[in-house]
Every structure is written in structure tokens, then in C-alpha cells.
GROMACS .gro file of N, CA, C and O in nm:
model
  464
    1UNK      N    1   0.216   0.958  -0.680
    1UNK     CA    2   0.222   0.827  -0.740
    1UNK      C    3   0.158   0.828  -0.873
    1UNK      O    4   0.199   0.755  -0.958
    2UNK      N    5   0.049   0.906  -0.893
    2UNK     CA    6  -0.013   0.904  -1.021
    2UNK      C    7   0.072   0.964  -1.130
    2UNK      O    8   0.062   0.923  -1.244
    3UNK      N    9   0.153   1.055  -1.091
    3UNK     CA   10   0.246   1.116  -1.191
    3UNK      C   11   0.353   1.013  -1.230
    3UNK      O   12   0.382   0.993  -1.352
    4UNK      N   13   0.398   0.938  -1.136
    4UNK     CA   14   0.499   0.834  -1.159
    4UNK      C   15   0.437   0.723  -1.248
    4UNK      O   16   0.493   0.676  -1.345
    5UNK      N   17   0.309   0.690  -1.215
    5UNK     CA   18   0.236   0.584  -1.297
    5UNK      C   19   0.217   0.634  -1.439
    5UNK      O   20   0.240   0.552  -1.538
    6UNK      N   21   0.186   0.761  -1.456
    6UNK     CA   22   0.162   0.813  -1.590
    6UNK      C   23   0.299   0.811  -1.667
    6UNK      O   24   0.301   0.781  -1.786
    7UNK      N   25   0.405   0.850  -1.596
    7UNK     CA   26   0.542   0.847  -1.664
    7UNK      C   27   0.578   0.705  -1.706
    7UNK      O   28   0.624   0.686  -1.816
    8UNK      N   29   0.558   0.609  -1.620
    8UNK     CA   30   0.586   0.473  -1.652
    8UNK      C   31   0.501   0.420  -1.766
    8UNK      O   32   0.551   0.347  -1.855
    9UNK      N   33   0.373   0.457  -1.766
    9UNK     CA   34   0.290   0.421  -1.879
    9UNK      C   35   0.339   0.480  -2.010
    9UNK      O   36   0.342   0.412  -2.117
   10UNK      N   37   0.382   0.603  -2.007
   10UNK     CA   38   0.434   0.668  -2.133
   10UNK      C   39   0.560   0.596  -2.176
   10UNK      O   40   0.577   0.574  -2.296
   11UNK      N   41   0.647   0.566  -2.087
   11UNK     CA   42   0.771   0.495  -2.119
   11UNK      C   43   0.742   0.359  -2.179
   11UNK      O   44   0.801   0.315  -2.277
   12UNK      N   45   0.651   0.287  -2.116
   12UNK     CA   46   0.608   0.154  -2.162
   12UNK      C   47   0.543   0.161  -2.306
   12UNK      O   48   0.553   0.070  -2.381
   13UNK      N   49   0.483   0.277  -2.332
   13UNK     CA   50   0.421   0.297  -2.458
   13UNK      C   51   0.519   0.339  -2.567
   13UNK      O   52   0.483   0.351  -2.684
   14UNK      N   53   0.647   0.352  -2.536
   14UNK     CA   54   0.755   0.381  -2.636
   14UNK      C   55   0.804   0.524  -2.630
   14UNK      O   56   0.901   0.555  -2.700
   15UNK      N   57   0.756   0.604  -2.545
   15UNK     CA   58   0.808   0.740  -2.530
   15UNK      C   59   0.914   0.747  -2.426
   15UNK      O   60   0.882   0.747  -2.308
   16UNK      N   61   1.036   0.746  -2.465
   16UNK     CA   62   1.152   0.731  -2.371
   16UNK      C   63   1.157   0.848  -2.276
   16UNK      O   64   1.182   0.829  -2.158
   17UNK      N   65   1.136   0.969  -2.319
   17UNK     CA   66   1.138   1.086  -2.235
   17UNK      C   67   1.004   1.167  -2.247
   17UNK      O   68   1.000   1.265  -2.323
   18UNK      N   69   0.906   1.133  -2.178
   18UNK     CA   70   0.778   1.196  -2.188
   18UNK      C   71   0.781   1.340  -2.138
   18UNK      O   72   0.854   1.376  -2.047
   19UNK      N   73   0.701   1.426  -2.196
   19UNK     CA   74   0.692   1.568  -2.161
   19UNK      C   75   0.582   1.585  -2.056
   19UNK      O   76   0.501   1.498  -2.033
   20UNK      N   77   0.569   1.707  -2.007
   20UNK     CA   78   0.456   1.738  -1.912
   20UNK      C   79   0.325   1.724  -1.984
   20UNK      O   80   0.231   1.676  -1.915
   21UNK      N   81   0.315   1.762  -2.108
   21UNK     CA   82   0.191   1.748  -2.178
   21UNK      C   83   0.153   1.600  -2.198
   21UNK      O   84   0.038   1.566  -2.188
   22UNK      N   85   0.251   1.516  -2.225
   22UNK     CA   86   0.222   1.376  -2.236
   22UNK      C   87   0.164   1.319  -2.100
   22UNK      O   88   0.066   1.240  -2.106
   23UNK      N   89   0.221   1.356  -1.995
   23UNK     CA   90   0.174   1.311  -1.860
   23UNK      C   91   0.036   1.365  -1.832
   23UNK      O   92  -0.051   1.290  -1.779
   24UNK      N   93   0.010   1.494  -1.864
   24UNK     CA   94  -0.119   1.551  -1.845
   24UNK      C   95  -0.224   1.478  -1.930
   24UNK      O   96  -0.338   1.455  -1.883
   25UNK      N   97  -0.187   1.441  -2.052
   25UNK     CA   98  -0.287   1.370  -2.141
   25UNK      C   99  -0.319   1.235  -2.078
   25UNK      O  100  -0.440   1.194  -2.082
   26UNK      N  101  -0.225   1.166  -2.033
   26UNK     CA  102  -0.248   1.031  -1.974
   26UNK      C  103  -0.337   1.047  -1.842
   26UNK      O  104  -0.430   0.974  -1.828
   27UNK      N  105  -0.302   1.145  -1.761
   27UNK     CA  106  -0.380   1.168  -1.637
   27UNK      C  107  -0.526   1.212  -1.667
   27UNK      O  108  -0.617   1.166  -1.607
   28UNK      N  109  -0.542   1.294  -1.765
   28UNK     CA  110  -0.673   1.341  -1.803
   28UNK      C  111  -0.760   1.227  -1.864
   28UNK      O  112  -0.881   1.227  -1.846
   29UNK      N  113  -0.692   1.136  -1.929
   29UNK     CA  114  -0.769   1.025  -1.993
   29UNK      C  115  -0.834   0.935  -1.894
   29UNK      O  116  -0.933   0.868  -1.923
   30UNK      N  117  -0.788   0.937  -1.770
   30UNK     CA  118  -0.845   0.853  -1.663
   30UNK      C  119  -0.917   0.941  -1.556
   30UNK      O  120  -0.961   0.891  -1.452
   31UNK      N  121  -0.926   1.070  -1.582
   31UNK     CA  122  -0.997   1.157  -1.493
   31UNK      C  123  -0.915   1.203  -1.374
   31UNK      O  124  -0.975   1.251  -1.274
   32UNK      N  125  -0.786   1.187  -1.376
   32UNK     CA  126  -0.700   1.226  -1.263
   32UNK      C  127  -0.643   1.364  -1.290
   32UNK      O  128  -0.625   1.404  -1.405
   33UNK      N  129  -0.612   1.435  -1.181
   33UNK     CA  130  -0.553   1.565  -1.198
   33UNK      C  131  -0.421   1.571  -1.123
   33UNK      O  132  -0.410   1.506  -1.020
   34UNK      N  133  -0.332   1.651  -1.171
   34UNK     CA  134  -0.204   1.675  -1.101
   34UNK      C  135  -0.162   1.816  -1.128
   34UNK      O  136  -0.181   1.866  -1.241
   35UNK      N  137  -0.100   1.881  -1.027
   35UNK     CA  138  -0.059   2.017  -1.041
   35UNK      C  139   0.063   2.027  -1.136
   35UNK      O  140   0.147   1.936  -1.143
   36UNK      N  141   0.067   2.137  -1.212
   36UNK     CA  142   0.179   2.160  -1.304
   36UNK      C  143   0.309   2.162  -1.226
   36UNK      O  144   0.412   2.111  -1.282
   37UNK      N  145   0.311   2.222  -1.116
   37UNK     CA  146   0.440   2.231  -1.038
   37UNK      C  147   0.489   2.095  -0.996
   37UNK      O  148   0.610   2.074  -0.998
   38UNK      N  149   0.398   1.999  -0.963
   38UNK     CA  150   0.443   1.865  -0.924
   38UNK      C  151   0.495   1.793  -1.039
   38UNK      O  152   0.593   1.716  -1.028
   39UNK      N  153   0.426   1.807  -1.157
   39UNK     CA  154   0.475   1.740  -1.277
   39UNK      C  155   0.610   1.793  -1.319
   39UNK      O  156   0.698   1.721  -1.349
   40UNK      N  157   0.620   1.930  -1.313
   40UNK     CA  158   0.754   1.989  -1.348
   40UNK      C  159   0.865   1.943  -1.252
   40UNK      O  160   0.979   1.911  -1.299
   41UNK      N  161   0.837   1.938  -1.126
   41UNK     CA  162   0.935   1.892  -1.028
   41UNK      C  163   0.973   1.747  -1.058
   41UNK      O  164   1.092   1.712  -1.059
   42UNK      N  165   0.876   1.662  -1.080
   42UNK     CA  166   0.905   1.518  -1.112
   42UNK      C  167   0.995   1.507  -1.235
   42UNK      O  168   1.093   1.436  -1.235
   43UNK      N  169   0.955   1.582  -1.344
   43UNK     CA  170   1.033   1.575  -1.467
   43UNK      C  171   1.173   1.627  -1.451
   43UNK      O  172   1.269   1.576  -1.511
   44UNK      N  173   1.194   1.726  -1.361
   44UNK     CA  174   1.322   1.781  -1.339
   44UNK      C  175   1.414   1.677  -1.267
   44UNK      O  176   1.533   1.674  -1.286
   45UNK      N  177   1.352   1.589  -1.190
   45UNK     CA  178   1.426   1.482  -1.118
   45UNK      C  179   1.464   1.370  -1.201
   45UNK      O  180   1.563   1.308  -1.176
   46UNK      N  181   1.388   1.340  -1.308
   46UNK     CA  182   1.419   1.225  -1.390
   46UNK      C  183   1.474   1.264  -1.531
   46UNK      O  184   1.497   1.182  -1.615
   47UNK      N  185   1.496   1.394  -1.549
   47UNK     CA  186   1.542   1.445  -1.679
   47UNK      C  187   1.672   1.385  -1.718
   47UNK      O  188   1.775   1.387  -1.640
   48UNK      N  189   1.677   1.327  -1.835
   48UNK     CA  190   1.802   1.270  -1.886
   48UNK      C  191   1.848   1.133  -1.827
   48UNK      O  192   1.952   1.083  -1.859
   49UNK      N  193   1.759   1.080  -1.742
   49UNK     CA  194   1.796   0.953  -1.674
   49UNK      C  195   1.715   0.838  -1.743
   49UNK      O  196   1.603   0.856  -1.781
   50UNK      N  197   1.781   0.724  -1.749
   50UNK     CA  198   1.716   0.607  -1.802
   50UNK      C  199   1.628   0.543  -1.698
   50UNK      O  200   1.669   0.524  -1.589
   51UNK      N  201   1.509   0.500  -1.737
   51UNK     CA  202   1.416   0.444  -1.635
   51UNK      C  203   1.464   0.316  -1.581
   51UNK      O  204   1.441   0.293  -1.460
   52UNK      N  205   1.533   0.235  -1.655
   52UNK     CA  206   1.584   0.106  -1.603
   52UNK      C  207   1.688   0.135  -1.491
   52UNK      O  208   1.697   0.063  -1.397
   53UNK      N  209   1.769   0.237  -1.512
   53UNK     CA  210   1.868   0.269  -1.413
   53UNK      C  211   1.800   0.328  -1.289
   53UNK      O  212   1.849   0.297  -1.174
   54UNK      N  213   1.698   0.406  -1.302
   54UNK     CA  214   1.624   0.462  -1.184
   54UNK      C  215   1.562   0.351  -1.108
   54UNK      O  216   1.568   0.350  -0.985
   55UNK      N  217   1.502   0.250  -1.175
   55UNK     CA  218   1.436   0.138  -1.102
   55UNK      C  219   1.543   0.056  -1.035
   55UNK      O  220   1.524   0.016  -0.918
   56UNK      N  221   1.656   0.028  -1.102
   56UNK     CA  222   1.760  -0.048  -1.042
   56UNK      C  223   1.817   0.018  -0.913
   56UNK      O  224   1.841  -0.042  -0.807
   57UNK      N  225   1.835   0.154  -0.924
   57UNK     CA  226   1.877   0.229  -0.807
   57UNK      C  227   1.779   0.225  -0.690
   57UNK      O  228   1.815   0.217  -0.571
   58UNK      N  229   1.651   0.227  -0.725
   58UNK     CA  230   1.545   0.224  -0.624
   58UNK      C  231   1.545   0.089  -0.556
   58UNK      O  232   1.524   0.078  -0.435
   59UNK      N  233   1.569  -0.016  -0.634
   59UNK     CA  234   1.571  -0.151  -0.572
   59UNK      C  235   1.685  -0.164  -0.475
   59UNK      O  236   1.671  -0.230  -0.371
   60UNK      N  237   1.798  -0.111  -0.506
   60UNK     CA  238   1.917  -0.114  -0.417
   60UNK      C  239   1.880  -0.048  -0.287
   60UNK      O  240   1.916  -0.092  -0.174
   61UNK      N  241   1.819   0.068  -0.296
   61UNK     CA  242   1.778   0.142  -0.174
   61UNK      C  243   1.678   0.064  -0.092
   61UNK      O  244   1.678   0.066   0.030
   62UNK      N  245   1.577   0.004  -0.157
   62UNK     CA  246   1.474  -0.071  -0.087
   62UNK      C  247   1.529  -0.194  -0.025
   62UNK      O  248   1.474  -0.249   0.075
   63UNK      N  249   1.639  -0.252  -0.073
   63UNK     CA  250   1.696  -0.376  -0.019
   63UNK      C  251   1.746  -0.354   0.121
   63UNK      O  252   1.751  -0.446   0.202
   64UNK      N  253   1.782  -0.229   0.154
   64UNK     CA  254   1.832  -0.202   0.290
   64UNK      C  255   1.726  -0.163   0.391
   64UNK      O  256   1.757  -0.146   0.505
   65UNK      N  257   1.600  -0.152   0.341
   65UNK     CA  258   1.492  -0.114   0.433
   65UNK      C  259   1.442  -0.238   0.507
   65UNK      O  260   1.410  -0.339   0.443
   66UNK      N  261   1.431  -0.236   0.639
   66UNK     CA  262   1.382  -0.355   0.703
   66UNK      C  263   1.235  -0.372   0.673
   66UNK      O  264   1.158  -0.278   0.673
   67UNK      N  265   1.197  -0.496   0.647
   67UNK     CA  266   1.064  -0.531   0.610
   67UNK      C  267   0.982  -0.594   0.721
   67UNK      O  268   0.868  -0.632   0.705
   68UNK      N  269   1.040  -0.605   0.836
   68UNK     CA  270   0.968  -0.666   0.951
   68UNK      C  271   0.956  -0.816   0.941
   68UNK      O  272   1.019  -0.883   0.859
   69UNK      N  273   0.871  -0.868   1.021
   69UNK     CA  274   0.848  -1.018   1.013
   69UNK      C  275   0.936  -1.095   1.111
   69UNK      O  276   0.909  -1.207   1.136
   70UNK      N  277   1.041  -1.033   1.155
   70UNK     CA  278   1.132  -1.108   1.248
   70UNK      C  279   1.113  -1.074   1.393
   70UNK      O  280   1.157  -1.145   1.475
   71UNK      N  281   1.035  -0.968   1.422
   71UNK     CA  282   1.020  -0.931   1.558
   71UNK      C  283   0.901  -1.001   1.621
   71UNK      O  284   0.816  -1.050   1.556
   72UNK      N  285   0.901  -1.004   1.749
   72UNK     CA  286   0.794  -1.067   1.826
   72UNK      C  287   0.733  -0.963   1.917
   72UNK      O  288   0.805  -0.896   1.993
   73UNK      N  289   0.599  -0.948   1.912
   73UNK     CA  290   0.533  -0.854   2.001
   73UNK      C  291   0.517  -0.916   2.136
   73UNK      O  292   0.477  -1.029   2.154
   74UNK      N  293   0.551  -0.835   2.236
   74UNK     CA  294   0.538  -0.884   2.378
   74UNK      C  295   0.434  -0.800   2.445
   74UNK      O  296   0.442  -0.680   2.446
   75UNK      N  297   0.335  -0.868   2.501
   75UNK     CA  298   0.227  -0.803   2.568
   75UNK      C  299   0.271  -0.768   2.711
   75UNK      O  300   0.349  -0.839   2.769
   76UNK      N  301   0.216  -0.659   2.763
   76UNK     CA  302   0.249  -0.624   2.901
   76UNK      C  303   0.185  -0.726   2.993
   76UNK      O  304   0.074  -0.777   2.967
   77UNK      N  305   0.253  -0.766   3.103
   77UNK     CA  306   0.193  -0.868   3.191
   77UNK      C  307   0.066  -0.818   3.257
   77UNK      O  308   0.058  -0.701   3.294
   78UNK      N  309  -0.034  -0.900   3.262
   78UNK     CA  310  -0.157  -0.866   3.331
   78UNK      C  311  -0.164  -0.951   3.456
   78UNK      O  312  -0.087  -1.045   3.480
   79UNK      N  313  -0.257  -0.916   3.545
   79UNK     CA  314  -0.269  -0.999   3.665
   79UNK      C  315  -0.402  -1.057   3.676
   79UNK      O  316  -0.504  -1.010   3.626
   80UNK      N  317  -0.404  -1.175   3.747
   80UNK     CA  318  -0.533  -1.241   3.768
   80UNK      C  319  -0.601  -1.188   3.894
   80UNK      O  320  -0.554  -1.088   3.952
   81UNK      N  321  -0.704  -1.248   3.939
   81UNK     CA  322  -0.785  -1.199   4.050
   81UNK      C  323  -0.700  -1.194   4.178
   81UNK      O  324  -0.720  -1.110   4.262
   82UNK      N  325  -0.602  -1.283   4.196
   82UNK     CA  326  -0.523  -1.284   4.315
   82UNK      C  327  -0.406  -1.184   4.311
   82UNK      O  328  -0.331  -1.180   4.405
   83UNK      N  329  -0.394  -1.118   4.202
   83UNK     CA  330  -0.283  -1.021   4.193
   83UNK      C  331  -0.155  -1.077   4.132
   83UNK      O  332  -0.060  -1.006   4.121
   84UNK      N  333  -0.153  -1.206   4.108
   84UNK     CA  334  -0.035  -1.263   4.049
   84UNK      C  335  -0.030  -1.235   3.897
   84UNK      O  336  -0.135  -1.225   3.831
   85UNK      N  337   0.091  -1.223   3.848
   85UNK     CA  338   0.105  -1.193   3.705
   85UNK      C  339   0.072  -1.318   3.620
   85UNK      O  340   0.113  -1.428   3.651
   86UNK      N  341  -0.006  -1.290   3.516
   86UNK     CA  342  -0.043  -1.397   3.420
   86UNK      C  343   0.060  -1.397   3.306
   86UNK      O  344   0.089  -1.291   3.255
   87UNK      N  345   0.119  -1.508   3.265
   87UNK     CA  346   0.214  -1.505   3.154
   87UNK      C  347   0.150  -1.450   3.028
   87UNK      O  348   0.035  -1.469   3.006
   88UNK      N  349   0.230  -1.390   2.950
   88UNK     CA  350   0.184  -1.327   2.822
   88UNK      C  351   0.120  -1.427   2.732
   88UNK      O  352   0.026  -1.404   2.661
   89UNK      N  353   0.178  -1.548   2.729
   89UNK     CA  354   0.124  -1.658   2.639
   89UNK      C  355  -0.016  -1.698   2.683
   89UNK      O  356  -0.104  -1.713   2.596
   90UNK      N  357  -0.042  -1.704   2.812
   90UNK     CA  358  -0.173  -1.736   2.858
   90UNK      C  359  -0.274  -1.626   2.828
   90UNK      O  360  -0.382  -1.651   2.789
   91UNK      N  361  -0.229  -1.499   2.843
   91UNK     CA  362  -0.313  -1.386   2.808
   91UNK      C  363  -0.350  -1.384   2.665
   91UNK      O  364  -0.459  -1.358   2.621
   92UNK      N  365  -0.254  -1.415   2.576
   92UNK     CA  366  -0.271  -1.417   2.434
   92UNK      C  367  -0.364  -1.530   2.396
   92UNK      O  368  -0.452  -1.517   2.308
   93UNK      N  369  -0.351  -1.651   2.460
   93UNK     CA  370  -0.442  -1.761   2.433
   93UNK      C  371  -0.585  -1.725   2.470
   93UNK      O  372  -0.679  -1.758   2.398
   94UNK      N  373  -0.604  -1.650   2.580
   94UNK     CA  374  -0.741  -1.610   2.625
   94UNK      C  375  -0.801  -1.515   2.521
   94UNK      O  376  -0.917  -1.525   2.485
   95UNK      N  377  -0.716  -1.422   2.471
   95UNK     CA  378  -0.763  -1.328   2.373
   95UNK      C  379  -0.803  -1.395   2.242
   95UNK      O  380  -0.901  -1.366   2.180
   96UNK      N  381  -0.725  -1.500   2.210
   96UNK     CA  382  -0.748  -1.576   2.084
   96UNK      C  383  -0.882  -1.653   2.099
   96UNK      O  384  -0.961  -1.656   2.008
   97UNK      N  385  -0.908  -1.713   2.214
   97UNK     CA  386  -1.034  -1.779   2.236
   97UNK      C  387  -1.153  -1.689   2.231
   97UNK      O  388  -1.256  -1.721   2.169
   98UNK      N  389  -1.135  -1.571   2.278
   98UNK     CA  390  -1.239  -1.470   2.275
   98UNK      C  391  -1.273  -1.433   2.131
   98UNK      O  392  -1.387  -1.417   2.091
   99UNK      N  393  -1.170  -1.414   2.050
   99UNK     CA  394  -1.194  -1.380   1.903
   99UNK      C  395  -1.258  -1.490   1.834
   99UNK      O  396  -1.344  -1.464   1.751
  100UNK      N  397  -1.230  -1.619   1.866
  100UNK     CA  398  -1.290  -1.731   1.795
  100UNK      C  399  -1.437  -1.730   1.830
  100UNK      O  400  -1.527  -1.750   1.739
  101UNK      N  401  -1.472  -1.707   1.957
  101UNK     CA  402  -1.617  -1.706   1.996
  101UNK      C  403  -1.688  -1.595   1.920
  101UNK      O  404  -1.802  -1.612   1.876
  102UNK      N  405  -1.629  -1.480   1.901
  102UNK     CA  406  -1.697  -1.372   1.835
  102UNK      C  407  -1.724  -1.404   1.689
  102UNK      O  408  -1.828  -1.370   1.636
  103UNK      N  409  -1.630  -1.476   1.627
  103UNK     CA  410  -1.647  -1.512   1.486
  103UNK      C  411  -1.763  -1.611   1.469
  103UNK      O  412  -1.837  -1.601   1.375
  104UNK      N  413  -1.778  -1.705   1.563
  104UNK     CA  414  -1.889  -1.798   1.558
  104UNK      C  415  -2.025  -1.727   1.563
  104UNK      O  416  -2.116  -1.764   1.502
  105UNK      N  417  -2.027  -1.623   1.643
  105UNK     CA  418  -2.157  -1.554   1.656
  105UNK      C  419  -2.182  -1.478   1.525
  105UNK      O  420  -2.301  -1.466   1.487
  106UNK      N  421  -2.084  -1.431   1.457
  106UNK     CA  422  -2.113  -1.355   1.336
  106UNK      C  423  -2.152  -1.446   1.221
  106UNK      O  424  -2.195  -1.395   1.118
  107UNK      N  425  -2.135  -1.578   1.236
  107UNK     CA  426  -2.185  -1.673   1.129
  107UNK      C  427  -2.327  -1.702   1.130
  107UNK      O  428  -2.380  -1.773   1.047
  108UNK      N  429  -2.404  -1.646   1.228
  108UNK     CA  430  -2.547  -1.672   1.237
  108UNK      C  431  -2.615  -1.615   1.112
  108UNK      O  432  -2.557  -1.523   1.048
  109UNK      N  433  -2.737  -1.648   1.089
  109UNK     CA  434  -2.811  -1.600   0.972
  109UNK      C  435  -2.878  -1.468   0.997
  109UNK      O  436  -2.951  -1.422   0.923
  110UNK      N  437  -2.852  -1.412   1.111
  110UNK     CA  438  -2.892  -1.273   1.155
  110UNK      C  439  -3.042  -1.260   1.157
  110UNK      O  440  -3.104  -1.162   1.127
  111UNK      N  441  -3.112  -1.376   1.182
  111UNK     CA  442  -3.252  -1.366   1.207
  111UNK      C  443  -3.339  -1.383   1.081
  111UNK      O  444  -3.463  -1.381   1.091
  112UNK      N  445  -3.281  -1.402   0.968
  112UNK     CA  446  -3.356  -1.422   0.849
  112UNK      C  447  -3.283  -1.521   0.757
  112UNK      O  448  -3.163  -1.540   0.766
  113UNK      N  449  -3.360  -1.579   0.670
  113UNK     CA  450  -3.300  -1.679   0.580
  113UNK      C  451  -3.311  -1.627   0.438
  113UNK      O  452  -3.417  -1.559   0.403
  114UNK      N  453  -3.222  -1.658   0.353
  114UNK     CA  454  -3.227  -1.609   0.216
  114UNK      C  455  -3.336  -1.676   0.141
  114UNK      O  456  -3.387  -1.619   0.041
  115UNK      N  457  -3.378  -1.799   0.184
  115UNK     CA  458  -3.474  -1.876   0.101
  115UNK      C  459  -3.609  -1.883   0.172
  115UNK      O  460  -3.690  -1.972   0.133
  116UNK      N  461  -3.643  -1.804   0.267
  116UNK     CA  462  -3.778  -1.806   0.331
  116UNK      C  463  -3.879  -1.736   0.247
  116UNK      O  464  -3.864  -1.649   0.183
   0.00000   0.00000   0.00000
């Protein structure tokens, strides 16, 4: 990622096709290091390609990647003391109540006051 970031910084700075030395200079200026073989491999992959076309192609590929947010997590059914199954919603509500109680405890002043 740091090689990509250095490449994008060089392009934004006006250098349409940065060299390996350009990328090394940018990386060294912030104290980062990258192997010569990784820089050479990256430059071989983007050689002669326009950055705007590469970004547009990447966006098209990312558009097909599922981003989640539509699925619902289902908890395994648990049982109460009588052995009957407790609905997942009730178990989730109990867990939520426990988390709320823990948060209230963490709001204490931990035995000392800032202004004592």
C-alpha cells in the first residue's frame, strides 16, 4: 500500500510516470522502506497505463464485491433452566441488557476525583 500511495503522490505532483527512484525518494522522505523487487513489480504492472483508467477499472471490480449489511446474524438457540429453548430475540435482549449494565459500571470515577 505504501508503494501505491507513493505512486499516487508522485502522479498528483505532476509526474505522470514515476520511476523507482522517485518512489524511493517519496518513501524515504517519510521514513518508510520498501524492497526494490516490490517497487519494480508494481511499476511493471502499471507501466504505460494511465492512472485514471486504472482507478476506473478498480472501481468497476469493487462494484461487484459484496459489502455486507444485508445479512442477519442468527444466534444458536439456548435453553432455560427447564430445558426449553429460549428464542434468539430473548437471548439477544438479555445480552444487550448485560452490556448496558457493564457500561454503567465503567462510568464510575474509579475511586478518585479529578478535583480532590
